[in-house]
Amino acid sequence: MLSKAQIRVLYGDTDAMGQAYYGNFFKWFEVGRTEWFRSRGTSYREVESRGHYLPVVEAQCTYKRPAFYDDILTIRTTFEFSGQARFRFEYDIMRNGDLVAQGYTVHVCVNCDRKVLKPPEYLKNLLEPVPEDDEGSSLG
Amino acid sequence: MLSKAQIRVLYGDTDAMGQAYYGNFFKWFEVGRTEWFRSRGTSYREVESRGHYLPVVEAQCTYKRPAFYDDILTIRTTFEFSGQARFRFEYDIMRNGDLVAQGYTVHVCVNCDRKVLKPPEYLKNLLEPVPEDDEGSSLG
Amino acid sequence: MLSKAQIRVLYGDTDAMGQAYYGNFFKWFEVGRTEWFRSRGTSYREVESRGHYLPVVEAQCTYKRPAFYDDILTIRTTFEFSGQARFRFEYDIMRNGDLVAQGYTVHVCVNCDRKVLKPPEYLKNLLEPVPEDDEGSSLG
Amino acid sequence: MLSKAQIRVLYGDTDAMGQAYYGNFFKWFEVGRTEWFRSRGTSYREVESRGHYLPVVEAQCTYKRPAFYDDILTIRTTFEFSGQARFRFEYDIMRNGDLVAQGYTVHVCVNCDRKVLKPPEYLKNLLEPVPEDDEGSSLG
């Protein structure tokens, strides 16, 4: 399932090269996955309120084109499982149909003591694909 | 009492105008007051480990000269009380003897439930001036 | 004239105290004044494309309530002149009708060589109040 | 060749999970490569003053352990070529001998019009291993 979010590049996001600083794209990935949770009818805040946390264990980004001040960027986020206990979000950052950057983050599920857990059932269901067929009723 | 700290301006601190983004100076103020605590022989981490927090209730900065990529900035931090329950740090950010920016932050003391406390005695002592007279032995 | 903008507090905006870091409010002030320009039918990007820049010479923020992860904050921005060559934006950051923070930024107009200019006419007009109805002649 | 740099985790670097936000490690990678240039007797500022820029085209980080407020982290940076026109920096972020995070950035060389260049000779020499003793002929 794909979710979409939009951000506008701030002055504070740019650097002296006149383009968005490479480290800021990871913040925009966060915007993307936040919106992904919301598109499933929940929120990451809600996940945390159940005592679960999803820290990032790996992050990667490939930069295709510079992003400039005041650009509107669309973050397209998809999800796929990645082994037993790992989640993987993939992100395309687009501007007017052009790919600006592409990347992923890998997450585990931990409790408030930072102990890694098997993903709880409610989370697995959340992360499982919604049938997209005729009868499909998304949670959005 | 005056403490000194140094930072180097990162590329990620600059913006498309080619100078350090105005919001980043508040991060450097934090470097300044962190170093102030250390110069008193303790640390803000230690304050928190006793269950006390010093959130910022006001912050101000006046920008005198732009700061550029790779500049080394010196943060000179001083302390003064500000009423019964408030602390005030003042900051001069210097480059080669020139004043780049100047500002202050005002703090209160709260517990972990965010309830405002009268400053605990150990904190007051910490914040009180060390006698600078002949015999003066700093805690440095 | 008042403009409104909205942001959502990211995880990356929060700190170990569990609330939005004080320095990040200045980034949200930028969101506010960016939207102010847009509400006047232009953009700060357009101002820069004419060779004018409006660096911040002073910034201040008073923190009334903590802002938390995933909060939606509304930034209400107003403008007033501040002497001959200075602009002043004022910001109220609200959550569900409650004031979270309040502050201002003061700006000058410079050219690409960082020389301070008298505000160009088009910019003055932009910053002057638009009459809001037949009789309306507010003074901003 | 290996260079070392140190940073201290600021409050502003942490997030509501009580640990350093994942996006901030990329800023620390920048600290690492800045120091790498300096360890070669030059600086990235100097590279730019010749009209060359080294934008990041890919970045990756694996997070091994959380980093906490006030931690001192050591960034160990090494360099290797990566094809004809690409540079690759590798980073180990350590705390007291433990690996906290590990990652890399890939860069190209562009001119001020963002046109990709073959790496200029002075830059290639800079990036080539310095013989570390009489017989030393590393293959870097």
XYZ file of C-alpha atoms in Angstrom:
560
model
C 0.000 0.000 0.000
C 1.219 3.434 -0.951
C 0.726 6.610 1.042
C 1.551 10.150 -0.024
C 2.669 13.152 1.986
C 3.908 16.599 1.010
C 6.474 18.933 2.458
C 7.841 22.290 1.406
C 11.612 22.848 1.573
C 12.397 25.514 4.198
C 15.300 27.939 4.121
C 16.538 26.134 7.205
C 16.623 22.884 5.210
C 18.999 24.281 2.588
C 22.753 24.656 2.816
C 25.443 26.912 1.378
C 25.415 24.899 -1.867
C 21.921 26.350 -2.341
C 20.126 23.010 -2.091
C 18.525 20.855 0.586
C 21.143 19.364 2.948
C 21.446 15.601 2.471
C 20.730 14.807 6.119
C 17.305 16.448 5.991
C 15.897 13.831 3.640
C 15.781 11.400 6.564
C 13.445 13.780 8.376
C 11.236 13.739 5.293
C 11.323 9.950 5.297
C 9.879 10.254 8.811
C 7.085 12.450 7.413
C 6.441 9.710 4.864
C 6.149 6.848 7.328
C 4.086 8.950 9.749
C 1.623 9.500 6.935
C 1.762 5.805 6.079
C 0.532 4.920 9.585
C -2.185 7.529 9.293
C -3.294 6.123 5.934
C -3.848 2.798 7.760
C -6.207 4.472 10.207
C -3.784 4.733 13.093
C -0.701 6.724 14.020
C 2.784 6.068 15.283
C 1.756 8.013 18.415
C -0.857 5.310 19.009
C 1.739 2.569 18.558
C 3.862 4.227 21.242
C 0.889 4.619 23.553
C 0.728 0.803 23.594
C 4.310 0.705 24.781
C 5.879 -0.196 21.441
C 8.634 1.715 19.697
C 10.022 1.235 16.196
C 13.581 2.579 16.187
C 15.482 2.762 12.909
C 18.233 0.153 12.570
C 19.255 1.093 9.046
C 18.657 4.041 6.727
C 19.747 4.728 3.170
C 19.149 7.448 0.609
C 20.186 7.911 -3.027
C 20.105 11.518 -4.250
C 19.048 11.913 -7.885
C 18.445 15.660 -8.254
C 18.986 18.599 -5.891
C 15.908 19.952 -4.068
C 15.719 23.721 -3.709
C 14.251 26.254 -1.323
C 10.448 26.445 -1.460
C 10.124 23.278 -3.576
C 7.086 21.167 -2.838
C 8.174 17.555 -2.494
C 5.882 14.537 -2.484
C 6.950 11.571 -0.386
C 5.556 8.251 -1.600
C 5.926 5.591 1.052
C 5.452 1.857 0.746
C 5.923 -0.918 3.213
C 7.295 -4.415 3.027
C 8.252 -6.972 5.634
C 11.899 -7.714 5.971
C 12.390 -10.961 7.821
C 10.693 -12.026 11.050
C 11.192 -9.022 13.245
C 12.029 -6.228 10.842
C 9.912 -3.691 8.991
C 11.069 -1.854 5.916
C 9.676 1.377 4.557
C 10.636 2.549 1.082
C 10.436 6.164 0.024
C 10.352 8.004 -3.292
C 10.721 11.761 -2.994
C 9.256 13.390 -6.102
C 9.003 16.918 -7.490
C 6.579 17.432 -10.366
C 6.859 13.810 -11.400
C 10.666 13.735 -11.241
C 12.460 11.509 -8.770
C 14.538 13.669 -6.413
C 15.633 10.992 -3.951
C 14.925 7.396 -3.090
C 15.652 5.445 0.040
C 14.556 3.129 2.786
C 14.541 2.646 6.529
C 14.571 -0.650 8.422
C 12.958 -0.819 11.879
C 12.619 -3.239 14.764
C 9.954 -3.285 17.454
C 11.165 -2.688 21.019
C 9.482 -2.119 24.376
C 10.173 0.835 26.651
C 13.279 -0.963 27.967
C 14.638 -1.156 24.381
C 14.214 -4.941 24.357
C 13.512 -6.251 20.859
C 10.068 -7.874 20.589
C 8.393 -10.043 18.037
C 6.051 -7.645 16.258
C 2.731 -7.711 18.173
C -0.275 -9.051 16.272
C -2.070 -5.696 15.938
C 1.043 -4.250 14.364
C 1.441 -7.165 11.987
C -2.156 -6.790 10.876
C -1.595 -3.108 10.383
C 1.428 -3.793 8.282
C -0.200 -6.520 6.263
C -1.479 -5.534 2.853
C -5.122 -4.602 2.613
C -6.755 -6.570 -0.193
C -7.064 -4.152 -3.063
C -9.729 -6.174 -4.895
C -13.382 -5.361 -5.583
C -14.652 -5.807 -2.066
C -11.548 -4.235 -0.545
C -12.350 -1.657 2.083
C -9.320 0.274 3.154
C -8.958 1.459 6.723
C -7.771 4.894 5.540
C 31.346 33.241 36.181
C 32.207 32.881 32.550
C 32.655 29.640 30.657
C 33.896 29.172 27.110
C 33.059 26.579 24.490
C 33.891 26.240 20.821
C 32.005 24.921 17.839
C 32.759 24.751 14.130
C 30.007 25.720 11.678
C 28.951 22.670 9.657
C 27.666 22.668 6.095
C 24.409 21.428 7.544
C 24.255 24.555 9.719
C 24.370 26.917 6.747
C 21.522 27.923 4.464
C 21.081 29.049 0.863
C 22.133 32.591 1.825
C 25.567 31.053 2.426
C 25.587 31.706 6.178
C 24.560 29.934 9.363
C 20.759 29.650 9.679
C 19.420 31.853 12.467
C 17.704 28.982 14.274
C 20.966 27.109 14.762
C 22.364 29.696 17.151
C 19.987 28.382 19.817
C 21.638 24.985 19.518
C 24.981 26.718 20.088
C 23.542 28.465 23.130
C 22.854 24.952 24.418
C 26.520 24.078 23.848
C 27.381 27.184 25.868
C 25.243 26.354 28.883
C 26.260 22.685 28.807
C 29.833 23.843 29.088
C 28.863 26.269 31.845
C 27.582 23.367 33.968
C 30.739 21.436 33.268
C 32.888 24.405 34.258
C 31.095 24.233 37.651
C 32.194 20.654 38.110
C 28.886 19.038 37.226
C 26.767 18.487 34.121
C 23.197 19.023 33.057
C 22.978 15.236 32.703
C 23.672 15.008 36.431
C 20.947 17.575 37.171
C 18.495 15.411 35.250
C 19.651 12.267 37.015
C 18.363 13.892 40.243
C 14.949 14.301 38.626
C 15.258 17.994 37.794
C 14.801 19.540 34.381
C 15.479 23.102 33.271
C 13.251 23.791 30.256
C 13.654 27.059 28.367
C 10.805 29.523 28.933
C 12.274 32.334 26.857
C 15.051 32.651 24.284
C 16.404 35.618 22.369
C 19.234 36.250 19.921
C 20.578 39.369 18.208
C 22.614 38.683 15.063
C 25.524 41.077 14.541
C 27.524 39.439 11.735
C 26.906 36.392 9.554
C 28.729 33.193 10.493
C 30.056 31.103 7.616
C 30.798 27.474 6.854
C 33.838 26.133 8.725
C 34.078 29.180 11.018
C 35.216 28.440 14.540
C 32.905 30.207 16.970
C 33.547 30.739 20.665
C 30.537 30.764 22.960
C 31.045 32.772 26.155
C 28.361 31.956 28.680
C 27.524 33.730 31.901
C 24.809 33.163 34.446
C 22.593 35.423 36.502
C 19.541 34.797 38.636
C 16.340 36.198 37.345
C 13.771 36.329 40.111
C 12.943 33.571 42.597
C 12.459 30.606 40.348
C 14.128 31.591 37.116
C 17.655 31.183 35.801
C 19.103 33.270 33.024
C 22.073 32.394 30.845
C 23.656 35.036 28.625
C 25.695 34.165 25.558
C 28.222 35.986 23.378
C 29.150 34.172 20.198
C 32.530 35.430 18.993
C 34.771 34.852 15.965
C 38.341 36.084 16.235
C 37.379 38.663 18.815
C 34.357 39.948 16.845
C 30.875 39.604 18.223
C 28.792 37.447 15.858
C 25.654 37.079 17.967
C 24.428 37.760 21.463
C 21.460 36.385 23.329
C 19.967 34.800 26.395
C 17.782 31.960 27.594
C 15.535 31.935 30.667
C 14.830 28.626 32.430
C 12.658 27.253 35.200
C 13.207 24.116 37.250
C 10.564 21.382 36.880
C 10.223 17.801 38.054
C 9.519 14.858 35.788
C 5.801 15.731 35.833
C 6.644 19.205 34.496
C 5.615 20.820 37.781
C 7.586 24.000 38.480
C 9.765 23.701 41.602
C 11.630 26.170 43.711
C 15.236 25.651 42.673
C 16.678 22.920 44.920
C 19.506 23.988 47.209
C 22.273 22.103 45.380
C 21.253 23.854 42.175
C 21.205 27.264 43.817
C 24.671 26.677 45.207
C 25.808 25.606 41.813
C 24.417 28.719 40.252
C 25.758 31.027 42.913
C 28.938 32.862 42.110
C 32.118 31.294 43.302
C 34.084 33.864 45.293
C 36.726 35.162 42.963
C 38.892 36.564 45.749
C 42.482 35.806 46.673
C 41.899 32.334 48.054
C 39.297 31.484 45.449
C 39.535 27.904 44.278
C 37.321 27.155 41.350
C 35.624 23.792 41.044
C 36.622 23.635 37.344
C -2.886 41.262 8.117
C -2.805 37.805 9.600
C -1.767 34.616 7.840
C -2.072 31.073 9.140
C 0.066 28.010 8.543
C 0.108 24.552 10.071
C 2.852 22.119 10.926
C 2.915 18.738 12.613
C 5.587 18.065 15.240
C 7.970 15.364 13.981
C 9.834 12.863 16.124
C 12.990 14.587 14.956
C 11.662 17.866 16.412
C 11.334 16.449 19.917
C 14.052 15.973 22.518
C 14.778 13.657 25.436
C 12.438 15.705 27.655
C 9.666 14.357 25.413
C 8.716 17.742 23.959
C 9.644 19.907 20.999
C 13.190 21.309 21.311
C 13.157 25.068 21.899
C 15.365 25.838 18.892
C 12.900 24.277 16.468
C 10.283 26.949 17.066
C 12.407 29.355 15.016
C 12.076 27.016 12.038
C 8.300 27.150 12.545
C 8.472 30.940 12.642
C 10.041 30.628 9.185
C 7.060 28.526 8.083
C 4.838 31.328 9.382
C 6.509 34.166 7.504
C 6.833 32.080 4.327
C 3.078 31.644 4.441
C 2.635 35.343 5.162
C 4.395 36.195 1.877
C 2.256 33.670 0.057
C -0.923 35.145 1.564
C 0.146 38.461 -0.057
C 0.268 36.797 -3.456
C 4.028 36.451 -3.670
C 6.760 34.367 -2.064
C 10.078 34.934 -0.390
C 11.615 32.970 -3.282
C 10.345 35.732 -5.579
C 11.862 38.409 -3.339
C 15.224 36.658 -3.636
C 14.877 36.314 -7.407
C 14.911 40.135 -7.514
C 18.226 40.112 -5.673
C 16.871 41.014 -2.240
C 17.404 39.051 0.950
C 15.804 39.552 4.351
C 18.184 38.108 6.954
C 17.075 37.921 10.567
C 18.776 40.464 12.843
C 16.868 39.550 15.982
C 14.684 36.641 17.087
C 12.804 35.968 20.312
C 10.462 33.277 21.588
C 8.491 32.831 24.818
C 7.442 29.244 25.558
C 4.043 28.911 27.257
C 3.276 25.199 27.022
C 5.295 22.217 25.772
C 4.494 20.914 22.279
C 4.512 17.155 21.839
C 5.183 14.626 19.104
C 2.481 14.540 16.436
C 0.797 17.741 17.670
C -0.678 19.919 14.968
C 0.407 23.496 15.577
C -1.058 26.575 13.922
C 1.288 29.487 13.296
C -0.474 32.864 13.160
C 1.808 35.480 11.646
C 1.358 39.246 11.544
C 3.556 41.994 10.240
C 4.464 45.444 11.414
C 7.096 47.933 10.345
C 9.834 48.562 12.797
C 11.635 51.793 11.942
C 12.839 52.850 8.505
C 14.685 49.822 7.340
C 13.439 47.036 9.553
C 10.568 44.569 9.235
C 9.071 42.750 12.162
C 7.050 39.558 12.039
C 5.124 38.420 15.093
C 4.111 34.815 15.639
C 1.592 33.002 17.813
C 1.948 29.231 17.840
C -1.362 27.672 18.875
C -2.671 24.165 19.594
C -6.433 23.739 19.782
C -6.895 27.375 20.727
C -4.165 27.355 23.390
C -1.084 29.494 23.046
C 2.003 27.266 22.937
C 4.616 29.890 22.090
C 4.860 33.494 21.021
C 7.705 35.399 19.446
C 9.031 37.709 16.792
C 11.770 38.128 14.235
C 13.261 41.421 13.000
C 14.704 41.591 9.471
C 16.644 43.976 7.278
C 16.808 44.052 3.502
C 20.229 43.382 1.946
C 21.526 42.825 -1.571
C 23.581 39.837 -2.666
C 26.714 41.535 -1.255
C 25.007 41.729 2.161
C 24.803 45.557 1.927
C 21.790 46.903 3.811
C 19.295 48.616 1.494
C 16.337 50.856 2.066
C 13.391 48.553 1.510
C 12.539 48.662 -2.220
C 9.134 50.117 -3.103
C 7.575 46.822 -4.240
C 8.502 45.291 -0.911
C 7.085 48.221 1.045
C 3.831 47.940 -0.876
C 3.778 44.262 -0.196
C 4.210 44.878 3.468
C 1.620 47.643 3.623
C -1.849 46.657 4.754
C -4.319 45.732 2.050
C -7.697 47.461 2.592
C -10.046 44.677 3.612
C -13.252 46.358 2.467
C -14.526 49.651 1.013
C -14.028 51.734 4.113
C -11.442 49.482 5.579
C -8.099 51.133 6.126
C -6.438 49.251 8.866
C -3.050 50.376 10.032
C -1.728 46.839 10.390
C 44.101 6.812 5.927
C 42.022 7.195 9.019
C 41.032 10.440 10.694
C 39.279 10.894 14.022
C 36.858 13.541 15.230
C 34.753 13.897 18.342
C 31.331 15.297 19.024
C 29.152 15.483 22.108
C 25.447 14.601 21.760
C 23.337 17.717 22.400
C 19.861 17.786 23.891
C 18.736 19.104 20.531
C 20.130 15.950 18.892
C 17.958 13.630 20.981
C 14.332 12.723 20.451
C 11.359 11.663 22.565
C 12.674 8.082 22.649
C 15.498 9.514 24.752
C 18.235 8.810 22.211
C 19.933 10.574 19.302
C 17.573 10.947 16.324
C 18.642 8.752 13.412
C 18.868 11.651 10.951
C 21.495 13.442 13.023
C 24.123 10.779 12.391
C 24.487 12.120 8.855
C 25.505 15.493 10.293
C 28.135 13.660 12.333
C 29.328 11.908 9.181
C 29.894 15.421 7.834
C 31.992 16.215 10.923
C 33.987 13.073 10.125
C 34.765 13.913 6.504
C 35.484 17.569 7.345
C 38.098 16.316 9.749
C 39.382 13.889 7.132
C 40.141 16.797 4.789
C 41.823 18.652 7.609
C 43.966 15.624 8.443
C 45.231 15.830 4.829
C 46.380 19.381 5.382
C 43.518 21.072 3.581
C 39.816 21.699 4.141
C 36.580 21.265 2.259
C 36.273 25.066 2.380
C 39.481 25.226 0.354
C 38.099 22.719 -2.172
C 35.070 24.966 -2.637
C 37.247 28.057 -2.972
C 38.675 26.422 -6.130
C 35.151 26.126 -7.516
C 34.671 22.435 -6.770
C 31.822 20.931 -4.775
C 31.379 17.360 -3.556
C 27.643 16.767 -3.139
C 26.462 13.519 -1.604
C 24.868 11.119 -4.097
C 24.274 8.300 -1.642
C 24.268 7.943 2.136
C 23.718 4.954 4.395
C 23.830 4.281 8.119
C 23.414 1.153 10.240
C 22.514 1.813 13.884
C 24.049 -0.651 16.338
C 23.399 0.962 19.744
C 21.476 4.058 20.817
C 23.499 7.203 21.533
C 22.365 9.287 24.504
C 22.418 12.892 25.610
C 25.899 14.131 26.560
C 27.650 11.065 25.143
C 31.014 11.732 23.574
C 31.168 10.000 20.211
C 34.282 9.407 18.148
C 33.909 9.435 14.374
C 36.535 7.392 12.554
C 36.585 8.242 8.860
C 38.326 6.445 6.029
C 38.369 7.032 2.323
C 38.276 4.820 -0.713
C 37.818 5.482 -4.402
C 34.636 4.220 -5.864
C 34.897 4.130 -9.640
C 36.219 6.868 -11.903
C 34.317 9.876 -10.684
C 33.071 8.866 -7.276
C 34.517 9.192 -3.785
C 33.414 7.117 -0.855
C 33.863 7.942 2.808
C 33.249 5.291 5.447
C 32.422 6.137 9.022
C 32.508 4.278 12.332
C 30.849 6.091 15.201
C 32.225 4.775 18.482
C 31.569 5.308 22.198
C 34.180 3.996 24.598
C 35.306 1.406 22.091
C 31.781 0.227 21.230
C 30.418 0.655 17.746
C 27.334 2.878 17.871
C 26.756 3.318 14.146
C 28.465 2.620 10.857
C 27.848 4.056 7.435
C 29.113 5.654 4.264
C 28.576 8.521 1.880
C 29.301 8.568 -1.858
C 30.196 11.874 -3.539
C 30.759 13.265 -7.004
C 32.723 16.366 -7.958
C 30.712 19.158 -9.607
C 31.446 22.739 -10.619
C 29.375 25.730 -9.538
C 26.840 24.942 -12.312
C 26.369 21.462 -10.805
C 28.018 19.837 -13.830
C 29.795 16.600 -12.907
C 33.564 16.807 -13.438
C 36.317 14.288 -13.544
C 38.045 14.710 -10.182
C 40.735 17.384 -10.612
C 44.318 16.247 -10.140
C 44.906 18.095 -6.855
C 41.860 16.384 -5.423
C 42.959 12.962 -6.617
C 46.344 13.494 -5.028
C 44.660 14.577 -1.872
C 42.597 11.443 -1.815
C 45.496 9.173 -2.619
C 47.175 7.460 0.279
C 50.197 9.165 1.733
C 53.075 6.702 2.109
C 53.368 6.143 5.819
C 56.991 5.006 5.846
C 59.986 4.455 3.583
C 58.785 1.287 1.956
C 55.194 2.113 2.420
C 53.195 1.555 -0.735
C 49.667 0.947 0.281
C 47.141 0.062 -2.383
C 44.427 2.177 -0.739
